[in-house]
Short mmCIF file of C-alpha atoms in Angstrom, two decimals:
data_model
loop_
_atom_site.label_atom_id
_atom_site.label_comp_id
_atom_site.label_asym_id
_atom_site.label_seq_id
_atom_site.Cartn_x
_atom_site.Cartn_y
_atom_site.Cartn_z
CA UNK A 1 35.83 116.50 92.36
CA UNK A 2 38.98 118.20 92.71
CA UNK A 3 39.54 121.94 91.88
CA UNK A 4 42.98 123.53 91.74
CA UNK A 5 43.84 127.65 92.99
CA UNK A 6 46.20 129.19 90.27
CA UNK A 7 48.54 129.00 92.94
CA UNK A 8 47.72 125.12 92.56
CA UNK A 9 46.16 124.70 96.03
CA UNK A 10 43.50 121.76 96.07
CA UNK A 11 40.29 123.18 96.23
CA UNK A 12 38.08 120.10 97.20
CA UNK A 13 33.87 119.71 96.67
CA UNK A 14 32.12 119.16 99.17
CA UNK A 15 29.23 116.84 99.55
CA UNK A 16 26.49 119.56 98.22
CA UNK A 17 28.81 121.43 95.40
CA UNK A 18 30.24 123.65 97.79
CA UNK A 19 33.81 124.40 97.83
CA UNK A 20 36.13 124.66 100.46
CA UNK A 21 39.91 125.95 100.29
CA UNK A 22 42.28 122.91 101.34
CA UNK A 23 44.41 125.53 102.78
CA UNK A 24 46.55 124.91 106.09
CA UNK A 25 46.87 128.16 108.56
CA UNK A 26 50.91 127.63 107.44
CA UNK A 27 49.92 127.73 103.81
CA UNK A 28 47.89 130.94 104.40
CA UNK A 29 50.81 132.63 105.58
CA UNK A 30 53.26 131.73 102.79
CA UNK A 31 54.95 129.26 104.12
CA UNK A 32 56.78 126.68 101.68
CA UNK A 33 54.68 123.29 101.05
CA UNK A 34 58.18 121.65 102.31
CA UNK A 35 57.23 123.18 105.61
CA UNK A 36 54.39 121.05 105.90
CA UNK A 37 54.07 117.46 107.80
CA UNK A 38 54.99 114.74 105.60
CA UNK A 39 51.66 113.05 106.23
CA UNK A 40 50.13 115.56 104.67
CA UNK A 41 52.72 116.54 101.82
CA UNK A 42 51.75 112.01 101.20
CA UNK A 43 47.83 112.83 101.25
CA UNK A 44 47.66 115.57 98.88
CA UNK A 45 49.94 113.49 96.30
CA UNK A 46 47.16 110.44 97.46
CA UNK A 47 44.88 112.57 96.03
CA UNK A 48 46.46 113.99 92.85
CA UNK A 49 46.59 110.24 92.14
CA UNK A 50 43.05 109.37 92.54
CA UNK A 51 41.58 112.20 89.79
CA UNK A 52 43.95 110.85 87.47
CA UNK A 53 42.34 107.51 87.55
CA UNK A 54 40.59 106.54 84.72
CA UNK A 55 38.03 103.82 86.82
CA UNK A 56 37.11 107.38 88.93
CA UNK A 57 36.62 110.09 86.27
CA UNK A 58 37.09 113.66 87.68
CA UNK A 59 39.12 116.66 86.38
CA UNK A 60 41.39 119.34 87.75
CA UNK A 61 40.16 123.16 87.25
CA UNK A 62 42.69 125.74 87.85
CA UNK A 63 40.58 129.03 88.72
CA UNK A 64 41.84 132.62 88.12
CA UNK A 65 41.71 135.28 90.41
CA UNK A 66 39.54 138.22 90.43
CA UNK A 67 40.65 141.46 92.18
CA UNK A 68 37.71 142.87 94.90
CA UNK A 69 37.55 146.58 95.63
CA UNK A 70 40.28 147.40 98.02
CA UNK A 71 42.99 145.24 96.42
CA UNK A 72 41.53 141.55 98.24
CA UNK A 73 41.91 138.76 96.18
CA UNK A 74 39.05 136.33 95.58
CA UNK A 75 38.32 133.35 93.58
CA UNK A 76 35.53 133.38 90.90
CA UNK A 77 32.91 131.15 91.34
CA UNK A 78 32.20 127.68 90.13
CA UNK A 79 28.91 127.13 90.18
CA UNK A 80 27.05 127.28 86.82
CA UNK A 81 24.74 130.47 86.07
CA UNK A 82 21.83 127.96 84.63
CA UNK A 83 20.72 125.35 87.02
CA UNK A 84 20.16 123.57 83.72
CA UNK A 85 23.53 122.94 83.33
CA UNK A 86 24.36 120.97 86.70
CA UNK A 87 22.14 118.35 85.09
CA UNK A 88 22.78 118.17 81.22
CA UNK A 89 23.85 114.99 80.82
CA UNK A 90 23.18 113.38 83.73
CA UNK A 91 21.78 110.22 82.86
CA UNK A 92 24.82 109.27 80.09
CA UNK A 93 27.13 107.54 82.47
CA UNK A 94 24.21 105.42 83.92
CA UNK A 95 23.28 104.26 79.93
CA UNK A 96 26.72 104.17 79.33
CA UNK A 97 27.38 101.23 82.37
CA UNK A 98 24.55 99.29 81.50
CA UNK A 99 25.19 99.47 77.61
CA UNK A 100 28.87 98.06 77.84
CA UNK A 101 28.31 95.77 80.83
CA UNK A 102 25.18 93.85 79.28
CA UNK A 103 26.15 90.39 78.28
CA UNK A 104 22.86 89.44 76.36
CA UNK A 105 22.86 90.17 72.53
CA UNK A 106 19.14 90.33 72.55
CA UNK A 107 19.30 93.24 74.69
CA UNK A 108 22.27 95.71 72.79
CA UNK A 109 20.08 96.97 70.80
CA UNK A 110 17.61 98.80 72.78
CA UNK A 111 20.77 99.25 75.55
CA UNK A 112 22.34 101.42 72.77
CA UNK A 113 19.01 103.27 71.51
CA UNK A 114 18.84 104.31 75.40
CA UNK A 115 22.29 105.52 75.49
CA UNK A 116 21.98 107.17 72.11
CA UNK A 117 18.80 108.99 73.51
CA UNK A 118 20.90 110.36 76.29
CA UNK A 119 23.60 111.60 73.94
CA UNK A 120 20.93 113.42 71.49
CA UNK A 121 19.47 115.02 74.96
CA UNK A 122 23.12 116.69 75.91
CA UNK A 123 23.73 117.40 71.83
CA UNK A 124 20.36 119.60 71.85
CA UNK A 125 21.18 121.30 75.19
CA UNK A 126 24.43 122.24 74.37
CA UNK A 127 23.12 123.31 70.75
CA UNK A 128 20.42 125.56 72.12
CA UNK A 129 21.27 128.83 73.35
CA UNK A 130 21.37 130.35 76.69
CA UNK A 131 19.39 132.94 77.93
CA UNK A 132 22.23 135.56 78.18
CA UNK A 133 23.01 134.17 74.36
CA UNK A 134 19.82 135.81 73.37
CA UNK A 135 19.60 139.45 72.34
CA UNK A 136 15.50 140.10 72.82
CA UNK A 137 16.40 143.44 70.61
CA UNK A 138 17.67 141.40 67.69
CA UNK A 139 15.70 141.09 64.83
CA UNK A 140 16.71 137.67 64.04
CA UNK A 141 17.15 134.68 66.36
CA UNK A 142 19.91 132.60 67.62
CA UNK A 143 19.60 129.40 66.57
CA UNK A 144 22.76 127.94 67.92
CA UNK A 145 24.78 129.02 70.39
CA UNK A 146 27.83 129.95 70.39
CA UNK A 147 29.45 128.90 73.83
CA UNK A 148 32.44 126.48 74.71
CA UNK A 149 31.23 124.73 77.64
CA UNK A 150 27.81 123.49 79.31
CA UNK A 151 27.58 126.90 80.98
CA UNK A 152 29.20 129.23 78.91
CA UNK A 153 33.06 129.98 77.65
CA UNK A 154 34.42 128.86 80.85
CA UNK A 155 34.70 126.12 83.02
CA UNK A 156 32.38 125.13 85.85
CA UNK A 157 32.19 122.53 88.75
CA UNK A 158 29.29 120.69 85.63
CA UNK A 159 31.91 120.83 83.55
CA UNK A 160 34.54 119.03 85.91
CA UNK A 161 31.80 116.06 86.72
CA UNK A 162 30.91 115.40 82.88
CA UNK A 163 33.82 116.16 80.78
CA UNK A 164 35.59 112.95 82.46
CA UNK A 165 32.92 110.92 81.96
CA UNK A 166 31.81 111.72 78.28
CA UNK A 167 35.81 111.40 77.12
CA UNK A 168 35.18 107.42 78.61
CA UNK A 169 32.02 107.26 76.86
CA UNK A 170 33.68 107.90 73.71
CA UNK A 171 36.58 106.12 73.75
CA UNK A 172 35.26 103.03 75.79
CA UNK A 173 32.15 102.22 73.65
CA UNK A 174 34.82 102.65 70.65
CA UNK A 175 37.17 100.45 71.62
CA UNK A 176 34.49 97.63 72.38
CA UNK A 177 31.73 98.21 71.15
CA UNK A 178 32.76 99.63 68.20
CA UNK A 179 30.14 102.80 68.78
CA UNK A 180 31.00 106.22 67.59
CA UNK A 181 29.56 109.39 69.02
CA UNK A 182 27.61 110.28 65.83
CA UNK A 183 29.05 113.34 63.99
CA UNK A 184 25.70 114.89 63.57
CA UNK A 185 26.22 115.66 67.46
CA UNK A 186 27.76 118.70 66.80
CA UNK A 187 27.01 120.57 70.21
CA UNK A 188 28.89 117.39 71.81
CA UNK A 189 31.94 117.12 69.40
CA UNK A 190 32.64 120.98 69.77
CA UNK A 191 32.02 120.79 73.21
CA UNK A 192 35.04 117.45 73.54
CA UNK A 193 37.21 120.08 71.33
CA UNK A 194 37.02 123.04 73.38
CA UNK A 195 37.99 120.27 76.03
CA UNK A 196 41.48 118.95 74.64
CA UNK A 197 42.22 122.55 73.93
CA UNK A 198 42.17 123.36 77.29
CA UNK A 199 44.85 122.63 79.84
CA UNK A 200 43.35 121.78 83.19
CA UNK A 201 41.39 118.90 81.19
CA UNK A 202 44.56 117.45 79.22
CA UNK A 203 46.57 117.37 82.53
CA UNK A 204 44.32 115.62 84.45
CA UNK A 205 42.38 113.08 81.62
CA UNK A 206 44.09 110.23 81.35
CA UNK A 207 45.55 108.70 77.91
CA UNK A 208 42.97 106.48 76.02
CA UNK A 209 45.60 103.74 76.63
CA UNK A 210 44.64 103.87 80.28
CA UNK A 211 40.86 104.14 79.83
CA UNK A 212 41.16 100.89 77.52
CA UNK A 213 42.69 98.84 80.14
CA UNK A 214 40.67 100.27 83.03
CA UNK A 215 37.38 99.29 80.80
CA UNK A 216 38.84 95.87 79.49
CA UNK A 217 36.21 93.58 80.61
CA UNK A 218 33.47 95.68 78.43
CA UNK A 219 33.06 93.18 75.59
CA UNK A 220 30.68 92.57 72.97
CA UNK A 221 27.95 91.07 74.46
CA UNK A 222 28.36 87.13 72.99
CA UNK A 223 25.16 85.15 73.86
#
């Protein structure tokens, strides 16, 4: 995953979720990026490259800047609220793979029932409110929420992993398999349109053009 500063420093994951700054010691002190060694000026553009690529779906998150007592800048954190949502929607990539890869007609059926199970899972999770949705003095209950993202109206680290990964979803099986993301998925559709509204997902998803040729060998399955 790749995170950006709103000074568009890479912020990159580490192996458990845990960011670190990509920041040199020149950087820190406001040097210019010209300043820097070329090698590295040639690995950071190696790596804008790579989260553009549709084959390896990641996204870009630029993260504002809260203001700590004192007048010290920090960044807010990443890291969803609900442990819930580092996990909705795990599994849809996995049924996704096996779904357009599988070469056997006898076997499309239940391949798409499996990734169609997946899809309903994330619908209902992003459907159902979260706890801090719920006013336990209200009279009448929430029955949907009302959020833009997995974990809330702004962008997380579970947001960056699945976003990618459902926009191939939808236009891969499309394209080949000629399967739509059923409308009555509402949490999911609002979710994908909160999505393309937002910059940091537009500028680093790439076109449907390149997700078609990156996915070109997932045919109809034809024996």
């Amino acid at each position: 995953l790749v995170a950006r500063g709103a000074r568009g420093e890479v912020l990159r994951s580490g192996g458990h979720g845990q960011l670190d700054a990509g920041l040199s010691s020149e950087h820190c002190s406001g040097s210019r990026q010209s300043e820097q060694p070329r090698s590295r000026r040639k690995s950071s553009s190696s790596s804008r490259r790579r989260y553009r690529s549709a084959a390896e779906p990641a996204m870009a998150l630029s993260m504002p800047l809260e203001r700590a007592e004192g007048g010290e800048q920090r960044y807010l954190k990443l890291s969803p609220k609900h442990p819930e949502s580092n996990t909705a929607g795990m599994d849809i990539f996995v049924k996704f793979s096996a779904f357009i890869k599988n070469r056997r007609r006898e076997a499309n059926e239940a391949l798409e029932k499996d990734l169609l199970k997946t899809l309903q899972k994330l619908d209902k999770y992003l459907n159902s409110p979260l706890p801090d949705e719920i006013d336990e003095n209200s009279i009448e209950g929430i029955k949907f929420s009302t959020r833009k993202f997995l974990d809330g109206n702004e962008m997380t680290l579970a947001n960056c992993n699945l976003l990618p990964k459902l926009h191939i979803v939808k236009v891969v099986a499309k394209k080949y398999h000629n399967f739509d993301i059923p409308k009555e998925m509402t949490g999911i559709w609002k979710y994908l349109t909160n999505a393309y509204s937002r910059d940091e997902f537009l500028n680093t998803c790439p076109s449907d053009k390149e997700v078609e040729i990156a996915y070109s060998d997932a045919k109809r399955p034809t024996k």
